[in-house]
Amino acid sequence: MSSTELPFVPPANVLPKVAPVRVADGERLRSVGLPGITLTVRSRPPERAGLPPALCVHGLGGSSQNWSALMEQLQDTVDSEAVDLPGFGDSPPPDDGDYSISGHARAVIRYLDASGRGPVHLLGNSLGGAVATRVAAVRPDLVRTLTLVSPALPEIRIQRTAVPTGLLAVPGVAGLFTRFTKEWTAEQRVRGVTALCYGDPGQVTPEGFRYAVEEMERRLRLPYFWDAMTRSARGLVNAYTLGGQHALWRQAERVLAPTLLVYGGRDQLVGFRMARKAARAFRDSRLLTLPEAGHVAMMEYPETLAAAFRDLLTDTAAAGGRAGVPDGDAGMASTTGAGS
């Protein structure tokens, strides 16, 4: 099969029955039908009415569950939602098989346009950070503030630990990997992912690990799991090679929304050295560096990230921006301003 051929993926209405997605106490899960896509959206109702809306976008191989801890921390600050990108979490594949950064960004834009929730406080991690950057650049009317946790923006010198993930984009590699790892248990796979993504894997609680194993078992039963992973990895690599106005760094320079950049000192997928470059690229930015964090700071340090996010909203409101939180909601965070 050539790299341009689409493999057969059963329609959503004939996909095999799998275990239900976990929904934490206080969360809600719903399915939203849009032109060409169906998205699953996770939400946590705010503590009171009238709080500004927020939308979170996960990274490669992740899901809306990656944001549960942060959403709980912010329920007194924003009306939070997190989306499962097409082909991930509980969202079925897109009708057109487009897993590019632009394809994922269109999915987010379609949802925001249809829901009428925009402008929102938009948050993205890794792949979701690249997607959120593109959304903020092309549709500034939909974004109040932008928060990027280890955003997957192009690097000249890729970390060696990130190479295996990038290789998924090479035609045929995913098939080889699945054959090589077919005897791996879901527990083994989760241990590998945790070691790669966390600064300290020991932070994962036994309960959290068990939930992750259950979710991995569920995903491995989906016939499109590896296709979504492979095509999204390929879409990310392709985005790294784009030039002109579609280049991710060029789009970062176009973002008007106040931006919080979060980088982990132990991140094995996005280089910590990229933090200063990002702070220079985003015109109205501040930088939060977490030396002990890995690739998923919103899961490792949700309290710290929530405090920095509140500071972003408070300072933006004080500067006369569109963002804001009610008096008394501001927190404290160890942030260093790094606007360009």
mmCIF file of C-alpha atoms in Angstrom:
data_model
loop_
_atom_site.group_PDB
_atom_site.id
_atom_site.type_symbol
_atom_site.label_atom_id
_atom_site.label_comp_id
_atom_site.label_asym_id
_atom_site.label_seq_id
_atom_site.Cartn_x
_atom_site.Cartn_y
_atom_site.Cartn_z
ATOM 1 C CA MET A 1 0.000 0.000 0.000
ATOM 2 C CA SER A 2 1.372 3.415 -0.945
ATOM 3 C CA SER A 3 1.535 6.261 1.534
ATOM 4 C CA THR A 4 -1.339 7.989 -0.298
ATOM 5 C CA GLU A 5 -3.799 5.097 -0.148
ATOM 6 C CA LEU A 6 -6.400 5.100 2.593
ATOM 7 C CA PRO A 7 -6.760 1.813 4.487
ATOM 8 C CA PHE A 8 -10.238 0.464 5.074
ATOM 9 C CA VAL A 9 -11.701 1.690 8.341
ATOM 10 C CA PRO A 10 -15.212 0.527 9.249
ATOM 11 C CA PRO A 11 -17.842 3.276 9.470
ATOM 12 C CA ALA A 12 -18.534 4.561 12.952
ATOM 13 C CA ASN A 13 -21.869 2.757 13.099
ATOM 14 C CA VAL A 14 -20.269 -0.687 12.599
ATOM 15 C CA LEU A 15 -17.206 -0.283 14.809
ATOM 16 C CA PRO A 16 -16.743 -3.019 17.394
ATOM 17 C CA LYS A 17 -18.143 -2.516 20.862
ATOM 18 C CA VAL A 18 -15.468 -1.438 23.325
ATOM 19 C CA ALA A 19 -15.433 -0.495 26.977
ATOM 20 C CA PRO A 20 -16.875 2.939 27.745
ATOM 21 C CA VAL A 21 -14.545 5.884 28.217
ATOM 22 C CA ARG A 22 -13.970 6.805 31.846
ATOM 23 C CA VAL A 23 -15.725 9.926 33.089
ATOM 24 C CA ALA A 24 -14.437 11.334 36.386
ATOM 25 C CA ASP A 25 -16.774 12.524 39.124
ATOM 26 C CA GLY A 26 -18.167 15.918 38.199
ATOM 27 C CA GLU A 27 -17.417 15.527 34.472
ATOM 28 C CA ARG A 28 -19.777 15.076 31.561
ATOM 29 C CA LEU A 29 -19.196 13.509 28.158
ATOM 30 C CA ARG A 30 -21.220 14.217 25.049
ATOM 31 C CA SER A 31 -21.011 13.587 21.310
ATOM 32 C CA VAL A 32 -21.264 16.481 18.858
ATOM 33 C CA GLY A 33 -22.050 15.865 15.196
ATOM 34 C CA LEU A 34 -20.488 18.356 12.778
ATOM 35 C CA PRO A 35 -19.978 18.367 8.989
ATOM 36 C CA GLY A 36 -17.527 15.535 8.221
ATOM 37 C CA ILE A 37 -16.659 14.788 11.856
ATOM 38 C CA THR A 38 -18.136 13.660 15.149
ATOM 39 C CA LEU A 39 -16.374 14.942 18.251
ATOM 40 C CA THR A 40 -16.587 13.796 21.835
ATOM 41 C CA VAL A 41 -16.421 16.705 24.260
ATOM 42 C CA ARG A 42 -15.612 16.366 27.967
ATOM 43 C CA SER A 43 -16.795 19.135 30.275
ATOM 44 C CA ARG A 44 -16.717 20.083 33.932
ATOM 45 C CA PRO A 45 -19.459 22.509 34.936
ATOM 46 C CA PRO A 46 -18.115 25.656 36.580
ATOM 47 C CA GLU A 47 -18.732 26.427 40.221
ATOM 48 C CA ARG A 48 -21.000 29.306 39.224
ATOM 49 C CA ALA A 49 -22.639 30.693 36.138
ATOM 50 C CA GLY A 50 -21.056 33.393 34.030
ATOM 51 C CA LEU A 51 -17.450 32.209 34.030
ATOM 52 C CA PRO A 52 -15.631 32.575 30.666
ATOM 53 C CA PRO A 53 -15.361 29.497 28.427
ATOM 54 C CA ALA A 54 -12.180 27.474 27.912
ATOM 55 C CA LEU A 55 -11.344 24.671 25.481
ATOM 56 C CA CYS A 56 -8.459 22.196 25.856
ATOM 57 C CA VAL A 57 -6.790 20.226 23.035
ATOM 58 C CA HIS A 58 -4.710 17.107 23.754
ATOM 59 C CA GLY A 59 -1.529 15.801 22.160
ATOM 60 C CA LEU A 60 -0.598 12.857 19.932
ATOM 61 C CA GLY A 61 -1.966 9.631 21.388
ATOM 62 C CA GLY A 62 -3.771 11.528 24.134
ATOM 63 C CA SER A 63 -7.391 12.382 24.789
ATOM 64 C CA SER A 64 -9.581 14.828 26.649
ATOM 65 C CA GLN A 65 -8.828 12.852 29.833
ATOM 66 C CA ASN A 66 -5.359 14.443 29.837
ATOM 67 C CA TRP A 67 -6.978 17.683 30.985
ATOM 68 C CA SER A 68 -9.200 16.342 33.788
ATOM 69 C CA ALA A 69 -6.858 17.331 36.630
ATOM 70 C CA LEU A 70 -6.416 20.890 35.341
ATOM 71 C CA MET A 71 -10.125 21.296 34.589
ATOM 72 C CA GLU A 72 -10.904 20.398 38.192
ATOM 73 C CA GLN A 73 -8.390 22.998 39.410
ATOM 74 C CA LEU A 74 -9.968 25.682 37.205
ATOM 75 C CA GLN A 75 -13.658 25.089 37.863
ATOM 76 C CA ASP A 76 -13.735 28.297 39.919
ATOM 77 C CA THR A 77 -12.140 30.266 37.083
ATOM 78 C CA VAL A 78 -13.479 29.091 33.695
ATOM 79 C CA ASP A 79 -16.215 26.980 32.139
ATOM 80 C CA SER A 80 -13.949 24.170 30.889
ATOM 81 C CA GLU A 81 -14.314 21.767 27.997
ATOM 82 C CA ALA A 82 -11.798 19.388 26.435
ATOM 83 C CA VAL A 83 -12.202 17.878 22.990
ATOM 84 C CA ASP A 84 -11.189 14.454 21.679
ATOM 85 C CA LEU A 85 -9.612 15.178 18.294
ATOM 86 C CA PRO A 86 -10.911 13.042 15.389
ATOM 87 C CA GLY A 87 -9.672 9.457 15.737
ATOM 88 C CA PHE A 88 -8.602 9.898 19.376
ATOM 89 C CA GLY A 89 -10.285 9.328 22.708
ATOM 90 C CA ASP A 90 -13.926 8.579 21.983
ATOM 91 C CA SER A 91 -14.118 10.513 18.688
ATOM 92 C CA PRO A 92 -14.361 8.382 15.514
ATOM 93 C CA PRO A 93 -12.109 9.041 12.506
ATOM 94 C CA PRO A 94 -12.876 12.047 10.270
ATOM 95 C CA ASP A 95 -14.849 11.244 7.133
ATOM 96 C CA ASP A 96 -12.081 12.531 4.862
ATOM 97 C CA GLY A 97 -9.183 10.810 6.700
ATOM 98 C CA ASP A 98 -7.432 14.161 7.163
ATOM 99 C CA TYR A 99 -5.223 14.036 10.266
ATOM 100 C CA SER A 100 -3.042 17.000 9.332
ATOM 101 C CA ILE A 101 -2.493 19.937 11.684
ATOM 102 C CA SER A 102 -4.829 21.946 9.463
ATOM 103 C CA GLY A 103 -7.391 19.128 9.554
ATOM 104 C CA HIS A 104 -7.355 19.006 13.343
ATOM 105 C CA ALA A 105 -7.477 22.820 13.497
ATOM 106 C CA ARG A 106 -10.539 22.814 11.224
ATOM 107 C CA ALA A 107 -12.215 20.364 13.605
ATOM 108 C CA VAL A 108 -11.607 22.711 16.546
ATOM 109 C CA ILE A 109 -12.811 25.726 14.557
ATOM 110 C CA ARG A 110 -15.947 23.898 13.409
ATOM 111 C CA TYR A 111 -16.766 23.026 16.982
ATOM 112 C CA LEU A 112 -16.218 26.572 18.248
ATOM 113 C CA ASP A 113 -18.271 28.054 15.418
ATOM 114 C CA ALA A 114 -21.105 25.556 15.974
ATOM 115 C CA SER A 115 -21.131 25.870 19.765
ATOM 116 C CA GLY A 116 -21.031 29.659 19.785
ATOM 117 C CA ARG A 117 -18.690 29.555 22.802
ATOM 118 C CA GLY A 118 -15.968 31.637 21.229
ATOM 119 C CA PRO A 119 -13.895 33.528 21.971
ATOM 120 C CA VAL A 120 -12.478 30.982 24.424
ATOM 121 C CA HIS A 121 -9.374 30.569 26.511
ATOM 122 C CA LEU A 122 -7.670 27.987 24.303
ATOM 123 C CA LEU A 123 -5.205 25.477 25.782
ATOM 124 C CA GLY A 124 -3.125 22.912 23.871
ATOM 125 C CA ASN A 125 -0.488 20.305 24.672
ATOM 126 C CA SER A 126 2.122 18.944 22.250
ATOM 127 C CA LEU A 127 0.307 18.218 18.952
ATOM 128 C CA GLY A 128 -2.636 20.097 20.442
ATOM 129 C CA GLY A 129 -0.307 23.048 20.999
ATOM 130 C CA ALA A 130 0.487 23.172 17.286
ATOM 131 C CA VAL A 131 -3.226 22.875 16.496
ATOM 132 C CA ALA A 132 -4.110 25.651 18.966
ATOM 133 C CA THR A 133 -1.388 27.894 17.501
ATOM 134 C CA ARG A 134 -2.873 27.501 14.037
ATOM 135 C CA VAL A 135 -6.403 28.188 15.310
ATOM 136 C CA ALA A 136 -5.259 31.340 17.121
ATOM 137 C CA ALA A 137 -3.387 32.561 14.024
ATOM 138 C CA VAL A 138 -6.134 32.044 11.466
ATOM 139 C CA ARG A 139 -9.170 32.765 13.673
ATOM 140 C CA PRO A 140 -8.156 35.346 16.269
ATOM 141 C CA ASP A 141 -11.841 36.113 16.849
ATOM 142 C CA LEU A 142 -12.209 32.691 18.516
ATOM 143 C CA VAL A 143 -9.355 32.989 21.033
ATOM 144 C CA ARG A 144 -9.221 35.160 24.185
ATOM 145 C CA THR A 145 -5.947 33.774 25.511
ATOM 146 C CA LEU A 146 -3.657 30.956 24.443
ATOM 147 C CA THR A 147 -1.941 28.498 26.798
ATOM 148 C CA LEU A 148 0.580 26.098 25.256
ATOM 149 C CA VAL A 149 2.050 23.200 27.237
ATOM 150 C CA SER A 150 5.140 21.784 25.482
ATOM 151 C CA PRO A 151 3.806 22.805 22.050
ATOM 152 C CA ALA A 152 5.016 20.695 19.131
ATOM 153 C CA LEU A 153 6.577 23.508 17.107
ATOM 154 C CA PRO A 154 9.399 22.767 14.632
ATOM 155 C CA GLU A 155 12.847 22.050 16.058
ATOM 156 C CA ILE A 156 16.061 21.930 14.029
ATOM 157 C CA ARG A 157 17.712 19.469 16.393
ATOM 158 C CA ILE A 158 15.189 16.845 17.429
ATOM 159 C CA GLN A 159 15.836 15.073 20.739
ATOM 160 C CA ARG A 160 16.853 11.447 20.324
ATOM 161 C CA THR A 161 14.047 10.355 22.631
ATOM 162 C CA ALA A 162 11.528 11.945 20.250
ATOM 163 C CA VAL A 163 12.799 10.111 17.143
ATOM 164 C CA PRO A 164 10.669 6.940 17.583
ATOM 165 C CA THR A 165 7.509 9.038 17.687
ATOM 166 C CA GLY A 166 8.541 10.895 14.545
ATOM 167 C CA LEU A 167 9.309 7.611 12.788
ATOM 168 C CA LEU A 168 5.624 6.692 13.014
ATOM 169 C CA ALA A 169 5.177 9.151 10.151
ATOM 170 C CA VAL A 170 7.304 7.003 7.827
ATOM 171 C CA PRO A 171 5.135 4.727 5.647
ATOM 172 C CA GLY A 172 5.318 1.126 6.845
ATOM 173 C CA VAL A 173 6.922 1.832 10.205
ATOM 174 C CA ALA A 174 3.652 1.668 12.137
ATOM 175 C CA GLY A 175 2.961 -1.788 10.690
ATOM 176 C CA LEU A 176 6.417 -2.990 11.657
ATOM 177 C CA PHE A 177 6.034 -1.566 15.143
ATOM 178 C CA THR A 178 2.672 -3.203 15.731
ATOM 179 C CA ARG A 179 4.041 -6.582 14.623
ATOM 180 C CA PHE A 180 7.136 -6.154 16.789
ATOM 181 C CA THR A 181 5.086 -5.183 19.842
ATOM 182 C CA LYS A 182 2.070 -7.456 19.345
ATOM 183 C CA GLU A 183 2.948 -9.430 22.485
ATOM 184 C CA TRP A 184 3.250 -6.316 24.649
ATOM 185 C CA THR A 185 0.549 -5.986 27.273
ATOM 186 C CA ALA A 186 -1.405 -2.800 27.812
ATOM 187 C CA GLU A 187 0.433 -2.414 31.115
ATOM 188 C CA GLN A 188 3.822 -2.566 29.381
ATOM 189 C CA ARG A 189 2.718 0.023 26.847
ATOM 190 C CA VAL A 190 1.452 2.387 29.540
ATOM 191 C CA ARG A 191 4.711 2.070 31.487
ATOM 192 C CA GLY A 192 6.604 3.041 28.338
ATOM 193 C CA VAL A 193 4.376 6.033 27.636
ATOM 194 C CA THR A 194 4.573 7.185 31.257
ATOM 195 C CA ALA A 195 8.368 6.936 31.278
ATOM 196 C CA LEU A 196 8.498 8.998 28.086
ATOM 197 C CA CYS A 197 5.979 11.688 29.042
ATOM 198 C CA TYR A 198 6.435 12.262 32.778
ATOM 199 C CA GLY A 199 9.372 13.997 34.398
ATOM 200 C CA ASP A 200 8.887 11.642 37.345
ATOM 201 C CA PRO A 201 6.779 8.570 36.503
ATOM 202 C CA GLY A 202 6.505 7.925 40.222
ATOM 203 C CA GLN A 203 3.965 10.759 40.392
ATOM 204 C CA VAL A 204 1.372 8.542 38.709
ATOM 205 C CA THR A 205 -0.873 7.088 41.388
ATOM 206 C CA PRO A 206 -1.808 3.386 41.341
ATOM 207 C CA GLU A 207 -5.380 4.401 40.565
ATOM 208 C CA GLY A 208 -4.253 6.664 37.723
ATOM 209 C CA PHE A 209 -2.069 3.912 36.309
ATOM 210 C CA ARG A 210 -4.952 1.450 36.415
ATOM 211 C CA TYR A 211 -7.220 3.878 34.569
ATOM 212 C CA ALA A 212 -4.505 4.416 31.933
ATOM 213 C CA VAL A 213 -4.167 0.656 31.394
ATOM 214 C CA GLU A 214 -7.928 0.316 30.980
ATOM 215 C CA GLU A 215 -7.931 3.137 28.434
ATOM 216 C CA MET A 216 -5.018 1.573 26.539
ATOM 217 C CA GLU A 217 -6.854 -1.764 26.383
ATOM 218 C CA ARG A 218 -9.905 0.029 25.010
ATOM 219 C CA ARG A 219 -7.952 1.885 22.331
ATOM 220 C CA LEU A 220 -6.087 -1.182 21.133
ATOM 221 C CA ARG A 221 -9.443 -2.746 20.244
ATOM 222 C CA LEU A 222 -10.264 0.121 17.887
ATOM 223 C CA PRO A 223 -9.463 -0.734 14.233
ATOM 224 C CA TYR A 224 -8.364 2.830 13.474
ATOM 225 C CA PHE A 225 -6.092 3.366 16.501
ATOM 226 C CA TRP A 226 -2.746 2.996 14.706
ATOM 227 C CA ASP A 227 -4.010 4.731 11.574
ATOM 228 C CA ALA A 228 -4.953 7.826 13.597
ATOM 229 C CA MET A 229 -1.583 7.776 15.366
ATOM 230 C CA THR A 230 0.386 7.315 12.136
ATOM 231 C CA ARG A 231 -1.433 9.912 10.090
ATOM 232 C CA SER A 232 -1.380 12.495 12.873
ATOM 233 C CA ALA A 233 2.377 11.957 13.332
ATOM 234 C CA ARG A 234 2.801 12.341 9.580
ATOM 235 C CA GLY A 235 0.688 15.495 9.635
ATOM 236 C CA LEU A 236 2.882 16.943 12.361
ATOM 237 C CA VAL A 237 6.104 16.128 10.497
ATOM 238 C CA ASN A 238 4.658 17.606 7.301
ATOM 239 C CA ALA A 239 3.731 20.791 9.178
ATOM 240 C CA TYR A 240 7.363 21.110 10.256
ATOM 241 C CA THR A 241 8.406 21.344 6.598
ATOM 242 C CA LEU A 242 5.888 23.969 5.497
ATOM 243 C CA GLY A 243 7.204 27.389 4.574
ATOM 244 C CA GLY A 244 5.633 30.767 3.993
ATOM 245 C CA GLN A 245 2.504 31.889 5.811
ATOM 246 C CA HIS A 246 1.589 28.306 6.725
ATOM 247 C CA ALA A 247 4.814 27.694 8.657
ATOM 248 C CA LEU A 248 4.040 27.129 12.333
ATOM 249 C CA TRP A 249 6.648 29.615 13.590
ATOM 250 C CA ARG A 250 5.324 32.224 11.148
ATOM 251 C CA GLN A 251 1.822 31.589 12.451
ATOM 252 C CA ALA A 252 3.081 31.869 16.025
ATOM 253 C CA GLU A 253 4.246 35.389 15.178
ATOM 254 C CA ARG A 254 0.737 36.220 13.951
ATOM 255 C CA VAL A 255 -1.002 35.225 17.203
ATOM 256 C CA LEU A 256 -2.582 38.268 18.846
ATOM 257 C CA ALA A 257 -3.919 36.603 21.988
ATOM 258 C CA PRO A 258 -1.966 36.888 25.255
ATOM 259 C CA THR A 259 -0.037 33.625 25.506
ATOM 260 C CA LEU A 260 1.223 31.478 28.384
ATOM 261 C CA LEU A 261 4.053 29.127 27.382
ATOM 262 C CA VAL A 262 4.805 26.151 29.620
ATOM 263 C CA TYR A 263 7.966 24.039 29.225
ATOM 264 C CA GLY A 264 9.277 21.141 31.311
ATOM 265 C CA GLY A 265 12.966 20.705 32.084
ATOM 266 C CA ARG A 266 12.673 16.908 31.782
ATOM 267 C CA ASP A 267 10.615 16.887 28.587
ATOM 268 C CA GLN A 268 11.866 14.091 26.327
ATOM 269 C CA LEU A 269 9.699 15.042 23.343
ATOM 270 C CA VAL A 270 9.910 18.850 23.096
ATOM 271 C CA GLY A 271 13.290 20.437 23.760
ATOM 272 C CA PHE A 272 13.466 22.683 26.828
ATOM 273 C CA ARG A 273 15.797 24.928 24.799
ATOM 274 C CA MET A 274 12.802 25.874 22.607
ATOM 275 C CA ALA A 275 11.214 27.832 25.459
ATOM 276 C CA ARG A 276 13.077 31.090 24.775
ATOM 277 C CA LYS A 277 12.514 30.860 21.026
ATOM 278 C CA ALA A 278 8.799 30.450 21.599
ATOM 279 C CA ALA A 279 8.769 33.386 24.023
ATOM 280 C CA ARG A 280 10.312 35.555 21.301
ATOM 281 C CA ALA A 281 7.956 34.308 18.576
ATOM 282 C CA PHE A 282 4.647 34.913 20.380
ATOM 283 C CA ARG A 283 4.340 38.687 20.569
ATOM 284 C CA ASP A 284 2.417 38.907 23.873
ATOM 285 C CA SER A 285 3.798 35.998 25.887
ATOM 286 C CA ARG A 286 4.921 34.924 29.300
ATOM 287 C CA LEU A 287 6.983 31.855 30.112
ATOM 288 C CA LEU A 288 6.505 29.288 32.871
ATOM 289 C CA THR A 289 9.399 26.840 33.185
ATOM 290 C CA LEU A 290 9.049 23.754 35.374
ATOM 291 C CA PRO A 291 12.473 22.105 35.803
ATOM 292 C CA GLU A 292 11.078 18.810 37.143
ATOM 293 C CA ALA A 293 8.210 18.469 34.672
ATOM 294 C CA GLY A 294 8.120 16.302 31.583
ATOM 295 C CA HIS A 295 5.888 16.588 28.527
ATOM 296 C CA VAL A 296 2.478 16.785 30.233
ATOM 297 C CA ALA A 297 2.767 19.504 32.879
ATOM 298 C CA MET A 298 -1.032 19.860 33.103
ATOM 299 C CA MET A 299 -1.114 16.286 34.440
ATOM 300 C CA GLU A 300 2.038 16.530 36.568
ATOM 301 C CA TYR A 301 1.634 20.018 38.082
ATOM 302 C CA PRO A 302 -2.022 21.034 37.620
ATOM 303 C CA GLU A 303 -2.023 23.352 40.663
ATOM 304 C CA THR A 304 1.006 25.307 39.446
ATOM 305 C CA LEU A 305 -0.335 25.567 35.920
ATOM 306 C CA ALA A 306 -3.758 26.645 37.187
ATOM 307 C CA ALA A 307 -2.171 29.456 39.221
ATOM 308 C CA ALA A 308 -0.166 30.657 36.205
ATOM 309 C CA PHE A 309 -3.295 30.534 34.055
ATOM 310 C CA ARG A 310 -5.209 32.659 36.567
ATOM 311 C CA ASP A 311 -2.361 35.170 36.565
ATOM 312 C CA LEU A 312 -2.562 35.329 32.769
ATOM 313 C CA LEU A 313 -6.274 36.119 32.897
ATOM 314 C CA THR A 314 -5.893 38.668 35.675
ATOM 315 C CA ASP A 315 -2.980 40.509 34.068
ATOM 316 C CA THR A 316 -4.664 40.530 30.670
ATOM 317 C CA ALA A 317 -7.783 42.052 32.186
ATOM 318 C CA ALA A 318 -5.680 44.678 33.972
ATOM 319 C CA ALA A 319 -3.999 45.554 30.678
ATOM 320 C CA GLY A 320 -7.383 46.144 29.061
ATOM 321 C CA GLY A 321 -7.525 42.869 27.095
ATOM 322 C CA ARG A 322 -10.542 40.705 26.420
ATOM 323 C CA ALA A 323 -9.679 38.073 29.001
ATOM 324 C CA GLY A 324 -10.657 38.290 32.613
ATOM 325 C CA VAL A 325 -11.804 36.579 35.778
ATOM 326 C CA PRO A 326 -13.964 37.865 38.585
ATOM 327 C CA ASP A 327 -12.238 39.620 41.469
ATOM 328 C CA GLY A 328 -10.753 37.216 43.964
ATOM 329 C CA ASP A 329 -10.107 34.436 41.460
ATOM 330 C CA ALA A 330 -6.502 35.323 40.762
ATOM 331 C CA GLY A 331 -3.802 32.980 42.006
ATOM 332 C CA MET A 332 -0.045 33.145 42.297
ATOM 333 C CA ALA A 333 2.418 31.356 40.048
ATOM 334 C CA SER A 334 6.158 31.284 39.510
ATOM 335 C CA THR A 335 6.071 32.827 36.039
ATOM 336 C CA THR A 336 8.590 34.923 34.196
ATOM 337 C CA GLY A 337 7.332 37.401 31.606
ATOM 338 C CA ALA A 338 8.927 36.901 28.223
ATOM 339 C CA GLY A 339 7.053 38.981 25.732
ATOM 340 C CA SER A 340 8.792 39.962 22.512
#
